[in-house]
Amino acid sequence: MRQPIAPSSLLRESALRTLQIEQAAIGGLQAKLDESFDRACELILACQGRVVVTGMGKSGHIAGKLAATLASTGTPAFFVHPGEASHGDLGMITRADVVLALSNSGETAEVTALLPLLKRLGTPLVSMTGRPHSTLAKHADAHLNSGVEREACPLDLAPTSSTTAALALGDALAVALLEARGFTAEDFALSHPGGSLGKRLLLRVRDLMHDGARLPQVALGSPLRDALLEITRQGLGFTCVVDSEGRLAGVYTDGDLRRTLDQFHNLRDVCVDDVMTRPGKRIGPDILAAEAVRIMEESRITALAVVDEQQRPIGALHMHDLLASGVI
């Protein structure tokens, strides 16, 4: 039987009511933060192993997300299913670890079944529950109170506000630990090498530049014809022009060629010295590739000479390399 469709206004009213209830649930967490939160942070910061996060059902989904957040922000962590833990996976937990257990009721059988085993191991336990007097809360070394007044579900049954509060409290824990460790954006990039942030913070100019036989260069005093042949041969849109000691004296680019054609009718006798751009934009090999992007954009150019400390060209970087690598 097809269910009746509610008017759009009622649907939006329902959504608004849900958001207001969940907003209130998160706001209510502030008054619940106490010394136990500090204790939980201290236990995790002192941990010589990993944070083992566990939870059942909807709390398990939040626990999995929290484990991933911790792991990506400087706190080694992984998720263990409490049911599997009782059937062999408890071997993944050591006394050097800290267990972070989530259960709104604090009485979830699969989670509380781990308590005797954790006590025997001597593994510190941090619990996150909605009931500070529950079994899980009472047996924890530190308890995080994620309790809410009611669920957003009109039946007050489906985990909604409670999971939102647990998620927010988990984020608060992860950020507090991140700041306590002095975790930086570069540290974050190391655990996200495949992401755009990782590429921006990890890739250096030397990782992307063309060097060796792919480095376009001609000597001062060379005929313009030689510079044009070098630009065509390397396909990077420019060539370095070096002095007798191998230092970068300037560059000659496709743009310079257009200006040269406007200035000279006969290019046969033109020397590259007369038409090159001096001293030419350049960059060091250890500069972040993202910084090279900024220089190119500000200068409205598509290529850069890469030089060593003696200003000798050692590579060439093109905007296409930055695009292909995902830096931009």
mmCIF file of N, CA, C and O in Angstrom, residues 29 32-44 51 53 66 70 98-106 125-134 136-138 140-148 162 165-174 176-177:
data_model
loop_
_atom_site.group_PDB
_atom_site.id
_atom_site.type_symbol
_atom_site.label_atom_id
_atom_site.label_comp_id
_atom_site.label_asym_id
_atom_site.label_seq_id
_atom_site.Cartn_x
_atom_site.Cartn_y
_atom_site.Cartn_z
ATOM 1 N N LEU A 29 26.623 19.339 25.648
ATOM 2 C CA LEU A 29 27.869 18.646 25.995
ATOM 3 C C LEU A 29 28.839 19.557 26.749
ATOM 4 O O LEU A 29 29.672 19.073 27.525
ATOM 5 N N LYS A 32 28.964 19.189 30.355
ATOM 6 C CA LYS A 32 29.361 17.851 30.814
ATOM 7 C C LYS A 32 30.868 17.638 30.777
ATOM 8 O O LYS A 32 31.371 16.630 31.271
ATOM 9 N N LEU A 33 31.593 18.573 30.161
ATOM 10 C CA LEU A 33 33.062 18.445 30.129
ATOM 11 C C LEU A 33 33.622 18.722 31.520
ATOM 12 O O LEU A 33 33.367 19.768 32.112
ATOM 13 N N ASP A 34 34.395 17.771 32.041
ATOM 14 C CA ASP A 34 34.959 17.939 33.384
ATOM 15 C C ASP A 34 36.354 17.327 33.429
ATOM 16 O O ASP A 34 36.976 17.082 32.384
ATOM 17 N N GLU A 35 36.845 17.064 34.644
ATOM 18 C CA GLU A 35 38.188 16.525 34.823
ATOM 19 C C GLU A 35 38.351 15.172 34.148
ATOM 20 O O GLU A 35 39.472 14.784 33.787
ATOM 21 N N SER A 36 37.270 14.459 33.965
ATOM 22 C CA SER A 36 37.369 13.158 33.324
ATOM 23 C C SER A 36 37.812 13.279 31.864
ATOM 24 O O SER A 36 38.498 12.393 31.342
ATOM 25 N N PHE A 37 37.433 14.371 31.215
ATOM 26 C CA PHE A 37 37.900 14.607 29.852
ATOM 27 C C PHE A 37 39.413 14.793 29.842
ATOM 28 O O PHE A 37 40.117 14.246 28.994
ATOM 29 N N ASP A 38 39.915 15.570 30.819
ATOM 30 C CA ASP A 38 41.358 15.759 30.939
ATOM 31 C C ASP A 38 42.055 14.416 31.162
ATOM 32 O O ASP A 38 43.104 14.142 30.575
ATOM 33 N N ARG A 39 41.460 13.585 32.026
ATOM 34 C CA ARG A 39 42.036 12.275 32.325
ATOM 35 C C ARG A 39 42.074 11.400 31.074
ATOM 36 O O ARG A 39 43.062 10.706 30.823
ATOM 37 N N ALA A 40 41.014 11.447 30.274
ATOM 38 C CA ALA A 40 40.984 10.670 29.039
ATOM 39 C C ALA A 40 42.104 11.107 28.100
ATOM 40 O O ALA A 40 42.810 10.269 27.512
ATOM 41 N N CYS A 41 42.296 12.400 27.979
ATOM 42 C CA CYS A 41 43.367 12.933 27.120
ATOM 43 C C CYS A 41 44.729 12.509 27.636
ATOM 44 O O CYS A 41 45.618 12.111 26.864
ATOM 45 N N GLU A 42 44.916 12.574 28.952
ATOM 46 C CA GLU A 42 46.205 12.196 29.545
ATOM 47 C C GLU A 42 46.517 10.728 29.305
ATOM 48 O O GLU A 42 47.660 10.360 29.004
ATOM 49 N N LEU A 43 45.513 9.875 29.436
ATOM 50 C CA LEU A 43 45.714 8.445 29.193
ATOM 51 C C LEU A 43 46.125 8.189 27.746
ATOM 52 O O LEU A 43 47.042 7.394 27.479
ATOM 53 N N ILE A 44 45.476 8.877 26.814
ATOM 54 C CA ILE A 44 45.773 8.661 25.399
ATOM 55 C C ILE A 44 47.133 9.249 25.033
ATOM 56 O O ILE A 44 47.906 8.641 24.283
ATOM 57 N N VAL A 51 45.307 3.549 20.166
ATOM 58 C CA VAL A 51 43.968 3.676 20.724
ATOM 59 C C VAL A 51 43.068 2.701 19.970
ATOM 60 O O VAL A 51 42.940 2.788 18.740
ATOM 61 N N VAL A 53 39.446 1.634 19.324
ATOM 62 C CA VAL A 53 38.097 2.184 19.464
ATOM 63 C C VAL A 53 37.091 1.085 19.142
ATOM 64 O O VAL A 53 37.245 0.363 18.147
ATOM 65 N N LEU A 66 35.566 7.812 14.481
ATOM 66 C CA LEU A 66 36.459 8.413 15.463
ATOM 67 C C LEU A 66 37.853 7.822 15.354
ATOM 68 O O LEU A 66 38.854 8.548 15.450
ATOM 69 N N LEU A 70 41.149 10.088 14.652
ATOM 70 C CA LEU A 70 42.324 10.047 15.521
ATOM 71 C C LEU A 70 43.576 9.684 14.729
ATOM 72 O O LEU A 70 44.624 10.327 14.858
ATOM 73 N N VAL A 98 45.301 1.825 24.668
ATOM 74 C CA VAL A 98 44.170 2.391 25.411
ATOM 75 C C VAL A 98 42.920 2.030 24.632
ATOM 76 O O VAL A 98 42.879 2.193 23.403
ATOM 77 N N VAL A 99 41.909 1.516 25.316
ATOM 78 C CA VAL A 99 40.644 1.182 24.669
ATOM 79 C C VAL A 99 39.661 2.322 24.889
ATOM 80 O O VAL A 99 39.500 2.806 26.016
ATOM 81 N N LEU A 100 39.040 2.765 23.818
ATOM 82 C CA LEU A 100 37.992 3.782 23.871
ATOM 83 C C LEU A 100 36.693 3.104 23.438
ATOM 84 O O LEU A 100 36.529 2.738 22.259
ATOM 85 N N ALA A 101 35.790 2.895 24.369
ATOM 86 C CA ALA A 101 34.562 2.146 24.104
ATOM 87 C C ALA A 101 33.356 3.070 24.089
ATOM 88 O O ALA A 101 33.152 3.850 25.029
ATOM 89 N N LEU A 102 32.532 2.967 23.034
ATOM 90 C CA LEU A 102 31.334 3.790 22.888
ATOM 91 C C LEU A 102 30.081 2.940 23.056
ATOM 92 O O LEU A 102 29.969 1.865 22.461
ATOM 93 N N SER A 103 29.165 3.427 23.876
ATOM 94 C CA SER A 103 27.863 2.776 24.049
ATOM 95 C C SER A 103 26.938 3.788 24.686
ATOM 96 O O SER A 103 27.219 4.273 25.786
ATOM 97 N N ASN A 104 25.859 4.145 24.017
ATOM 98 C CA ASN A 104 24.959 5.149 24.571
ATOM 99 C C ASN A 104 24.376 4.699 25.907
ATOM 100 O O ASN A 104 24.322 5.468 26.865
ATOM 101 N N SER A 105 23.966 3.450 25.969
ATOM 102 C CA SER A 105 23.384 2.933 27.214
ATOM 103 C C SER A 105 24.446 2.594 28.246
ATOM 104 O O SER A 105 24.190 2.620 29.452
ATOM 105 N N GLY A 106 25.640 2.295 27.786
ATOM 106 C CA GLY A 106 26.691 1.847 28.705
ATOM 107 C C GLY A 106 26.480 0.420 29.171
ATOM 108 O O GLY A 106 27.201 -0.059 30.049
ATOM 109 N N LEU A 125 41.012 1.943 30.078
ATOM 110 C CA LEU A 125 39.737 2.027 29.375
ATOM 111 C C LEU A 125 39.141 3.424 29.517
ATOM 112 O O LEU A 125 38.991 3.939 30.626
ATOM 113 N N VAL A 126 38.819 4.021 28.388
ATOM 114 C CA VAL A 126 38.067 5.276 28.345
ATOM 115 C C VAL A 126 36.706 4.934 27.756
ATOM 116 O O VAL A 126 36.616 4.317 26.688
ATOM 117 N N SER A 127 35.641 5.305 28.451
ATOM 118 C CA SER A 127 34.302 5.022 27.947
ATOM 119 C C SER A 127 33.622 6.316 27.531
ATOM 120 O O SER A 127 33.881 7.381 28.098
ATOM 121 N N MET A 128 32.739 6.209 26.543
ATOM 122 C CA MET A 128 31.889 7.316 26.140
ATOM 123 C C MET A 128 30.461 6.786 26.116
ATOM 124 O O MET A 128 30.107 5.976 25.263
ATOM 125 N N THR A 129 29.667 7.227 27.092
ATOM 126 C CA THR A 129 28.291 6.748 27.197
ATOM 127 C C THR A 129 27.360 7.913 27.512
ATOM 128 O O THR A 129 27.799 8.992 27.910
ATOM 129 N N GLY A 130 26.056 7.637 27.378
ATOM 130 C CA GLY A 130 25.057 8.637 27.739
ATOM 131 C C GLY A 130 24.581 8.485 29.165
ATOM 132 O O GLY A 130 23.708 9.239 29.600
ATOM 133 N N ARG A 131 25.147 7.506 29.903
ATOM 134 C CA ARG A 131 24.719 7.251 31.276
ATOM 135 C C ARG A 131 25.950 7.108 32.171
ATOM 136 O O ARG A 131 26.618 6.079 32.181
ATOM 137 N N PRO A 132 26.270 8.142 32.940
ATOM 138 C CA PRO A 132 27.477 8.128 33.764
ATOM 139 C C PRO A 132 27.470 7.094 34.879
ATOM 140 O O PRO A 132 28.520 6.839 35.481
ATOM 141 N N HIS A 133 26.326 6.493 35.177
ATOM 142 C CA HIS A 133 26.266 5.471 36.230
ATOM 143 C C HIS A 133 26.101 4.065 35.649
ATOM 144 O O HIS A 133 25.792 3.121 36.383
ATOM 145 N N SER A 134 26.338 3.935 34.368
ATOM 146 C CA SER A 134 26.207 2.637 33.701
ATOM 147 C C SER A 134 27.398 1.741 34.038
ATOM 148 O O SER A 134 28.423 2.181 34.582
ATOM 149 N N LEU A 136 29.550 0.310 31.997
ATOM 150 C CA LEU A 136 30.752 0.680 31.241
ATOM 151 C C LEU A 136 31.402 1.927 31.822
ATOM 152 O O LEU A 136 32.636 2.002 31.937
ATOM 153 N N ALA A 137 30.582 2.886 32.222
ATOM 154 C CA ALA A 137 31.121 4.126 32.785
ATOM 155 C C ALA A 137 31.807 3.874 34.123
ATOM 156 O O ALA A 137 32.897 4.399 34.400
ATOM 157 N N LYS A 138 31.197 3.056 34.958
ATOM 158 C CA LYS A 138 31.733 2.824 36.309
ATOM 159 C C LYS A 138 33.059 2.057 36.291
ATOM 160 O O LYS A 138 33.881 2.228 37.194
ATOM 161 N N ALA A 140 35.354 2.270 33.859
ATOM 162 C CA ALA A 140 36.340 2.937 33.014
ATOM 163 C C ALA A 140 37.313 3.758 33.850
ATOM 164 O O ALA A 140 36.983 4.226 34.946
ATOM 165 N N ASP A 141 38.507 3.930 33.330
ATOM 166 C CA ASP A 141 39.506 4.799 33.974
ATOM 167 C C ASP A 141 39.161 6.263 33.756
ATOM 168 O O ASP A 141 39.589 7.124 34.527
ATOM 169 N N ALA A 142 38.429 6.551 32.701
ATOM 170 C CA ALA A 142 37.936 7.907 32.437
ATOM 171 C C ALA A 142 36.644 7.769 31.651
ATOM 172 O O ALA A 142 36.544 6.924 30.741
ATOM 173 N N HIS A 143 35.653 8.590 32.010
ATOM 174 C CA HIS A 143 34.353 8.496 31.336
ATOM 175 C C HIS A 143 34.003 9.814 30.687
ATOM 176 O O HIS A 143 34.123 10.884 31.296
ATOM 177 N N LEU A 144 33.564 9.741 29.429
ATOM 178 C CA LEU A 144 33.113 10.914 28.692
ATOM 179 C C LEU A 144 31.606 10.837 28.575
ATOM 180 O O LEU A 144 31.061 9.889 27.994
ATOM 181 N N ASN A 145 30.928 11.840 29.125
ATOM 182 C CA ASN A 145 29.468 11.838 29.170
ATOM 183 C C ASN A 145 28.904 12.464 27.898
ATOM 184 O O ASN A 145 29.008 13.665 27.670
ATOM 185 N N SER A 146 28.296 11.632 27.057
ATOM 186 C CA SER A 146 27.707 12.109 25.801
ATOM 187 C C SER A 146 26.183 12.078 25.860
ATOM 188 O O SER A 146 25.515 12.042 24.824
ATOM 189 N N GLY A 147 25.624 12.122 27.073
ATOM 190 C CA GLY A 147 24.181 11.994 27.240
ATOM 191 C C GLY A 147 23.387 13.123 26.621
ATOM 192 O O GLY A 147 23.837 14.275 26.591
ATOM 193 N N VAL A 148 22.207 12.792 26.118
ATOM 194 C CA VAL A 148 21.294 13.780 25.546
ATOM 195 C C VAL A 148 19.930 13.626 26.218
ATOM 196 O O VAL A 148 19.602 12.569 26.760
ATOM 197 N N SER A 162 21.789 11.167 20.004
ATOM 198 C CA SER A 162 22.846 10.526 20.786
ATOM 199 C C SER A 162 24.083 10.251 19.938
ATOM 200 O O SER A 162 25.219 10.439 20.398
ATOM 201 N N ALA A 165 25.786 13.616 19.178
ATOM 202 C CA ALA A 165 26.550 14.086 20.335
ATOM 203 C C ALA A 165 27.842 13.304 20.484
ATOM 204 O O ALA A 165 28.908 13.877 20.775
ATOM 205 N N ALA A 166 27.777 11.985 20.303
ATOM 206 C CA ALA A 166 28.981 11.164 20.406
ATOM 207 C C ALA A 166 29.997 11.541 19.342
ATOM 208 O O ALA A 166 31.209 11.596 19.598
ATOM 209 N N LEU A 167 29.503 11.811 18.133
ATOM 210 C CA LEU A 167 30.391 12.221 17.051
ATOM 211 C C LEU A 167 31.078 13.539 17.384
ATOM 212 O O LEU A 167 32.298 13.687 17.204
ATOM 213 N N ALA A 168 30.306 14.511 17.886
ATOM 214 C CA ALA A 168 30.869 15.818 18.225
ATOM 215 C C ALA A 168 31.872 15.703 19.375
ATOM 216 O O ALA A 168 32.941 16.328 19.359
ATOM 217 N N LEU A 169 31.541 14.899 20.384
ATOM 218 C CA LEU A 169 32.451 14.736 21.521
ATOM 219 C C LEU A 169 33.722 14.022 21.082
ATOM 220 O O LEU A 169 34.821 14.339 21.562
ATOM 221 N N GLY A 170 33.588 13.078 20.172
ATOM 222 C CA GLY A 170 34.771 12.414 19.628
ATOM 223 C C GLY A 170 35.666 13.373 18.877
ATOM 224 O O GLY A 170 36.896 13.327 18.992
ATOM 225 N N ASP A 171 35.052 14.279 18.109
ATOM 226 C CA ASP A 171 35.840 15.286 17.404
ATOM 227 C C ASP A 171 36.551 16.211 18.394
ATOM 228 O O ASP A 171 37.705 16.600 18.182
ATOM 229 N N ALA A 172 35.841 16.576 19.475
ATOM 230 C CA ALA A 172 36.450 17.433 20.491
ATOM 231 C C ALA A 172 37.665 16.749 21.114
ATOM 232 O O ALA A 172 38.701 17.385 21.365
ATOM 233 N N LEU A 173 37.547 15.457 21.346
ATOM 234 C CA LEU A 173 38.669 14.693 21.901
ATOM 235 C C LEU A 173 39.834 14.671 20.924
ATOM 236 O O LEU A 173 40.989 14.924 21.308
ATOM 237 N N ALA A 174 39.550 14.400 19.653
ATOM 238 C CA ALA A 174 40.607 14.330 18.649
ATOM 239 C C ALA A 174 41.322 15.660 18.481
ATOM 240 O O ALA A 174 42.558 15.711 18.369
ATOM 241 N N ALA A 176 41.524 18.134 20.716
ATOM 242 C CA ALA A 176 42.298 18.424 21.926
ATOM 243 C C ALA A 176 43.630 17.682 21.890
ATOM 244 O O ALA A 176 44.688 18.239 22.243
ATOM 245 N N LEU A 177 43.610 16.434 21.458
ATOM 246 C CA LEU A 177 44.842 15.646 21.355
ATOM 247 C C LEU A 177 45.751 16.199 20.263
ATOM 248 O O LEU A 177 46.975 16.279 20.432
#
